[in-house]
Every structure is written in C-alpha cells, then in structure tokens.
C-alpha cells in the first residue's frame, strides 16, 4: 500500500499503528483535561461542603515560593497540591466520563 501524501510504501499493520498513535495522543489530552476538570469540580464540592469528611486531605509541595534573582528579572517558583477526598471523587467521576466518551 502507498501513502498518497508521501508516496511511501507501508504495510497495513504499520499504517494502523501510526493512525492509532495519533488517536492515542488526542485521547490522552482529553484524559488530562478531564482529570484537571475533575480536580476543580472536586475542590468546588469540598469548598461547598466545608467542615465535612470531604475536606480531609493532605497538602504537599513548596509551602513558600522560591525566588531566583537574575539581576534583570526575578523568577518566582511555587507549587502546592491539596488532595482531598472530594478531589479524588472528582477525578473518579472524570475517569468514568472518559470511559463513556471513549
């Protein structure tokens, strides 16, 4: 079989692998976006039900930002994660939605 655009010859299996690879890359972006949306929705649910078991969790990361002064620019780096039960539930819901749209 010949590719119309490049004129390259390839077997049927090779073509499907190339096509499958691009499809997987798109699906992985969808999964990443859904997981981030799940974290945000979970955080919103945890904030809405303040004082319940949904807010139990752990903070980890850099509690105070790190500054890098280069003389002409100052860069500030900081990253902190707050994983709660509500955010885990949001991520689980995101995986369920991903399974349905896949």
JSON list of C-alpha atoms in Angstrom, two decimals:
[
{"chain": "A", "resi": 1, "resn": "UNK", "atom": "CA", "xyz": [0.00, 0.00, 0.00]},
{"chain": "A", "resi": 2, "resn": "UNK", "atom": "CA", "xyz": [1.22, 3.53, -0.76]},
{"chain": "A", "resi": 3, "resn": "UNK", "atom": "CA", "xyz": [0.65, 6.70, 1.21]},
{"chain": "A", "resi": 4, "resn": "UNK", "atom": "CA", "xyz": [-0.91, 9.33, -1.09]},
{"chain": "A", "resi": 5, "resn": "UNK", "atom": "CA", "xyz": [0.83, 12.29, 0.52]},
{"chain": "A", "resi": 6, "resn": "UNK", "atom": "CA", "xyz": [4.38, 11.00, 0.91]},
{"chain": "A", "resi": 7, "resn": "UNK", "atom": "CA", "xyz": [4.46, 8.19, -1.66]},
{"chain": "A", "resi": 8, "resn": "UNK", "atom": "CA", "xyz": [5.94, 5.90, 1.00]},
{"chain": "A", "resi": 9, "resn": "UNK", "atom": "CA", "xyz": [5.13, 2.20, 0.87]},
{"chain": "A", "resi": 10, "resn": "UNK", "atom": "CA", "xyz": [3.95, 0.58, 4.08]},
{"chain": "A", "resi": 11, "resn": "UNK", "atom": "CA", "xyz": [2.17, -2.49, 5.29]},
{"chain": "A", "resi": 12, "resn": "UNK", "atom": "CA", "xyz": [-1.37, -2.39, 6.63]},
{"chain": "A", "resi": 13, "resn": "UNK", "atom": "CA", "xyz": [-0.20, -3.03, 10.21]},
{"chain": "A", "resi": 14, "resn": "UNK", "atom": "CA", "xyz": [2.27, -0.15, 10.11]},
{"chain": "A", "resi": 15, "resn": "UNK", "atom": "CA", "xyz": [-0.43, 2.24, 8.90]},
{"chain": "A", "resi": 16, "resn": "UNK", "atom": "CA", "xyz": [-2.83, 1.28, 11.66]},
{"chain": "A", "resi": 17, "resn": "UNK", "atom": "CA", "xyz": [-0.08, 1.70, 14.27]},
{"chain": "A", "resi": 18, "resn": "UNK", "atom": "CA", "xyz": [0.68, 5.21, 13.01]},
{"chain": "A", "resi": 19, "resn": "UNK", "atom": "CA", "xyz": [-3.01, 6.12, 13.00]},
{"chain": "A", "resi": 20, "resn": "UNK", "atom": "CA", "xyz": [-3.55, 4.54, 16.40]},
{"chain": "A", "resi": 21, "resn": "UNK", "atom": "CA", "xyz": [-0.63, 6.53, 17.82]},
{"chain": "A", "resi": 22, "resn": "UNK", "atom": "CA", "xyz": [-2.11, 9.87, 16.79]},
{"chain": "A", "resi": 23, "resn": "UNK", "atom": "CA", "xyz": [-5.50, 8.83, 18.13]},
{"chain": "A", "resi": 24, "resn": "UNK", "atom": "CA", "xyz": [-3.95, 7.84, 21.46]},
{"chain": "A", "resi": 25, "resn": "UNK", "atom": "CA", "xyz": [-2.21, 11.21, 21.71]},
{"chain": "A", "resi": 26, "resn": "UNK", "atom": "CA", "xyz": [-5.54, 13.00, 21.26]},
{"chain": "A", "resi": 27, "resn": "UNK", "atom": "CA", "xyz": [-7.27, 10.76, 23.76]},
{"chain": "A", "resi": 28, "resn": "UNK", "atom": "CA", "xyz": [-4.50, 11.33, 26.30]},
{"chain": "A", "resi": 29, "resn": "UNK", "atom": "CA", "xyz": [-5.06, 15.10, 26.06]},
{"chain": "A", "resi": 30, "resn": "UNK", "atom": "CA", "xyz": [-8.76, 14.54, 26.62]},
{"chain": "A", "resi": 31, "resn": "UNK", "atom": "CA", "xyz": [-7.95, 12.43, 29.67]},
{"chain": "A", "resi": 32, "resn": "UNK", "atom": "CA", "xyz": [-5.61, 15.07, 31.10]},
{"chain": "A", "resi": 33, "resn": "UNK", "atom": "CA", "xyz": [-8.20, 17.82, 30.62]},
{"chain": "A", "resi": 34, "resn": "UNK", "atom": "CA", "xyz": [-10.93, 15.68, 32.20]},
{"chain": "A", "resi": 35, "resn": "UNK", "atom": "CA", "xyz": [-8.74, 14.86, 35.21]},
{"chain": "A", "resi": 36, "resn": "UNK", "atom": "CA", "xyz": [-7.96, 18.56, 35.73]},
{"chain": "A", "resi": 37, "resn": "UNK", "atom": "CA", "xyz": [-11.66, 19.38, 35.47]},
{"chain": "A", "resi": 38, "resn": "UNK", "atom": "CA", "xyz": [-12.33, 16.58, 37.97]},
{"chain": "A", "resi": 39, "resn": "UNK", "atom": "CA", "xyz": [-9.87, 18.13, 40.43]},
{"chain": "A", "resi": 40, "resn": "UNK", "atom": "CA", "xyz": [-11.50, 21.55, 40.05]},
{"chain": "A", "resi": 41, "resn": "UNK", "atom": "CA", "xyz": [-15.03, 20.17, 40.48]},
{"chain": "A", "resi": 42, "resn": "UNK", "atom": "CA", "xyz": [-13.89, 18.10, 43.47]},
{"chain": "A", "resi": 43, "resn": "UNK", "atom": "CA", "xyz": [-12.32, 21.17, 45.04]},
{"chain": "A", "resi": 44, "resn": "UNK", "atom": "CA", "xyz": [-15.55, 23.11, 44.47]},
{"chain": "A", "resi": 45, "resn": "UNK", "atom": "CA", "xyz": [-17.57, 20.32, 46.11]},
{"chain": "A", "resi": 46, "resn": "UNK", "atom": "CA", "xyz": [-15.15, 20.25, 49.05]},
{"chain": "A", "resi": 47, "resn": "UNK", "atom": "CA", "xyz": [-15.42, 24.01, 49.48]},
{"chain": "A", "resi": 48, "resn": "UNK", "atom": "CA", "xyz": [-19.21, 23.89, 49.28]},
{"chain": "A", "resi": 49, "resn": "UNK", "atom": "CA", "xyz": [-19.45, 21.19, 51.96]},
{"chain": "A", "resi": 50, "resn": "UNK", "atom": "CA", "xyz": [-16.98, 22.84, 54.33]},
{"chain": "A", "resi": 51, "resn": "UNK", "atom": "CA", "xyz": [-16.50, 21.04, 57.66]},
{"chain": "A", "resi": 52, "resn": "UNK", "atom": "CA", "xyz": [-17.45, 17.57, 56.40]},
{"chain": "A", "resi": 53, "resn": "UNK", "atom": "CA", "xyz": [-15.35, 14.48, 55.76]},
{"chain": "A", "resi": 54, "resn": "UNK", "atom": "CA", "xyz": [-14.97, 15.56, 52.11]},
{"chain": "A", "resi": 55, "resn": "UNK", "atom": "CA", "xyz": [-12.34, 18.12, 53.12]},
{"chain": "A", "resi": 56, "resn": "UNK", "atom": "CA", "xyz": [-9.99, 15.64, 54.78]},
{"chain": "A", "resi": 57, "resn": "UNK", "atom": "CA", "xyz": [-6.79, 15.52, 52.84]},
{"chain": "A", "resi": 58, "resn": "UNK", "atom": "CA", "xyz": [-3.14, 16.39, 52.61]},
{"chain": "A", "resi": 59, "resn": "UNK", "atom": "CA", "xyz": [-1.15, 19.38, 51.36]},
{"chain": "A", "resi": 60, "resn": "UNK", "atom": "CA", "xyz": [2.24, 18.84, 49.80]},
{"chain": "A", "resi": 61, "resn": "UNK", "atom": "CA", "xyz": [4.63, 20.89, 47.71]},
{"chain": "A", "resi": 62, "resn": "UNK", "atom": "CA", "xyz": [6.55, 24.12, 48.26]},
{"chain": "A", "resi": 63, "resn": "UNK", "atom": "CA", "xyz": [4.81, 25.99, 51.07]},
{"chain": "A", "resi": 64, "resn": "UNK", "atom": "CA", "xyz": [6.78, 29.17, 50.40]},
{"chain": "A", "resi": 65, "resn": "UNK", "atom": "CA", "xyz": [7.82, 30.19, 46.87]},
{"chain": "A", "resi": 66, "resn": "UNK", "atom": "CA", "xyz": [11.44, 30.04, 45.72]},
{"chain": "A", "resi": 67, "resn": "UNK", "atom": "CA", "xyz": [12.85, 33.22, 44.16]},
{"chain": "A", "resi": 68, "resn": "UNK", "atom": "CA", "xyz": [15.59, 33.35, 41.54]},
{"chain": "A", "resi": 69, "resn": "UNK", "atom": "CA", "xyz": [17.04, 36.85, 41.08]},
{"chain": "A", "resi": 70, "resn": "UNK", "atom": "CA", "xyz": [18.96, 37.13, 37.81]},
{"chain": "A", "resi": 71, "resn": "UNK", "atom": "CA", "xyz": [19.57, 40.86, 38.07]},
{"chain": "A", "resi": 72, "resn": "UNK", "atom": "CA", "xyz": [17.30, 41.90, 35.23]},
{"chain": "A", "resi": 73, "resn": "UNK", "atom": "CA", "xyz": [14.42, 39.56, 36.05]},
{"chain": "A", "resi": 74, "resn": "UNK", "atom": "CA", "xyz": [13.16, 37.88, 39.20]},
{"chain": "A", "resi": 75, "resn": "UNK", "atom": "CA", "xyz": [11.57, 34.46, 38.77]},
{"chain": "A", "resi": 76, "resn": "UNK", "atom": "CA", "xyz": [9.33, 33.06, 41.48]},
{"chain": "A", "resi": 77, "resn": "UNK", "atom": "CA", "xyz": [8.57, 29.33, 41.58]},
{"chain": "A", "resi": 78, "resn": "UNK", "atom": "CA", "xyz": [5.96, 27.69, 43.76]},
{"chain": "A", "resi": 79, "resn": "UNK", "atom": "CA", "xyz": [3.79, 24.61, 43.55]},
{"chain": "A", "resi": 80, "resn": "UNK", "atom": "CA", "xyz": [1.47, 23.15, 46.14]},
{"chain": "A", "resi": 81, "resn": "UNK", "atom": "CA", "xyz": [-1.10, 20.37, 45.88]},
{"chain": "A", "resi": 82, "resn": "UNK", "atom": "CA", "xyz": [-4.13, 19.97, 48.11]},
{"chain": "A", "resi": 83, "resn": "UNK", "atom": "CA", "xyz": [-5.55, 16.47, 47.66]},
{"chain": "A", "resi": 84, "resn": "UNK", "atom": "CA", "xyz": [-8.86, 15.92, 49.45]},
{"chain": "A", "resi": 85, "resn": "UNK", "atom": "CA", "xyz": [-11.48, 13.19, 49.40]},
{"chain": "A", "resi": 86, "resn": "UNK", "atom": "CA", "xyz": [-13.72, 15.45, 47.31]},
{"chain": "A", "resi": 87, "resn": "UNK", "atom": "CA", "xyz": [-11.00, 15.97, 44.69]},
{"chain": "A", "resi": 88, "resn": "UNK", "atom": "CA", "xyz": [-10.40, 12.21, 44.50]},
{"chain": "A", "resi": 89, "resn": "UNK", "atom": "CA", "xyz": [-14.14, 11.71, 43.94]},
{"chain": "A", "resi": 90, "resn": "UNK", "atom": "CA", "xyz": [-13.99, 14.35, 41.19]},
{"chain": "A", "resi": 91, "resn": "UNK", "atom": "CA", "xyz": [-11.12, 12.51, 39.48]},
{"chain": "A", "resi": 92, "resn": "UNK", "atom": "CA", "xyz": [-13.01, 9.20, 39.69]},
{"chain": "A", "resi": 93, "resn": "UNK", "atom": "CA", "xyz": [-16.01, 10.88, 38.06]},
{"chain": "A", "resi": 94, "resn": "UNK", "atom": "CA", "xyz": [-13.68, 12.23, 35.35]},
{"chain": "A", "resi": 95, "resn": "UNK", "atom": "CA", "xyz": [-12.40, 8.70, 34.64]},
{"chain": "A", "resi": 96, "resn": "UNK", "atom": "CA", "xyz": [-15.99, 7.42, 34.39]},
{"chain": "A", "resi": 97, "resn": "UNK", "atom": "CA", "xyz": [-16.82, 10.21, 31.93]},
{"chain": "A", "resi": 98, "resn": "UNK", "atom": "CA", "xyz": [-13.66, 9.36, 29.96]},
{"chain": "A", "resi": 99, "resn": "UNK", "atom": "CA", "xyz": [-14.72, 5.72, 29.71]},
{"chain": "A", "resi": 100, "resn": "UNK", "atom": "CA", "xyz": [-18.13, 6.76, 28.36]},
{"chain": "A", "resi": 101, "resn": "UNK", "atom": "CA", "xyz": [-16.76, 9.15, 25.71]},
{"chain": "A", "resi": 102, "resn": "UNK", "atom": "CA", "xyz": [-14.07, 6.72, 24.63]}
]
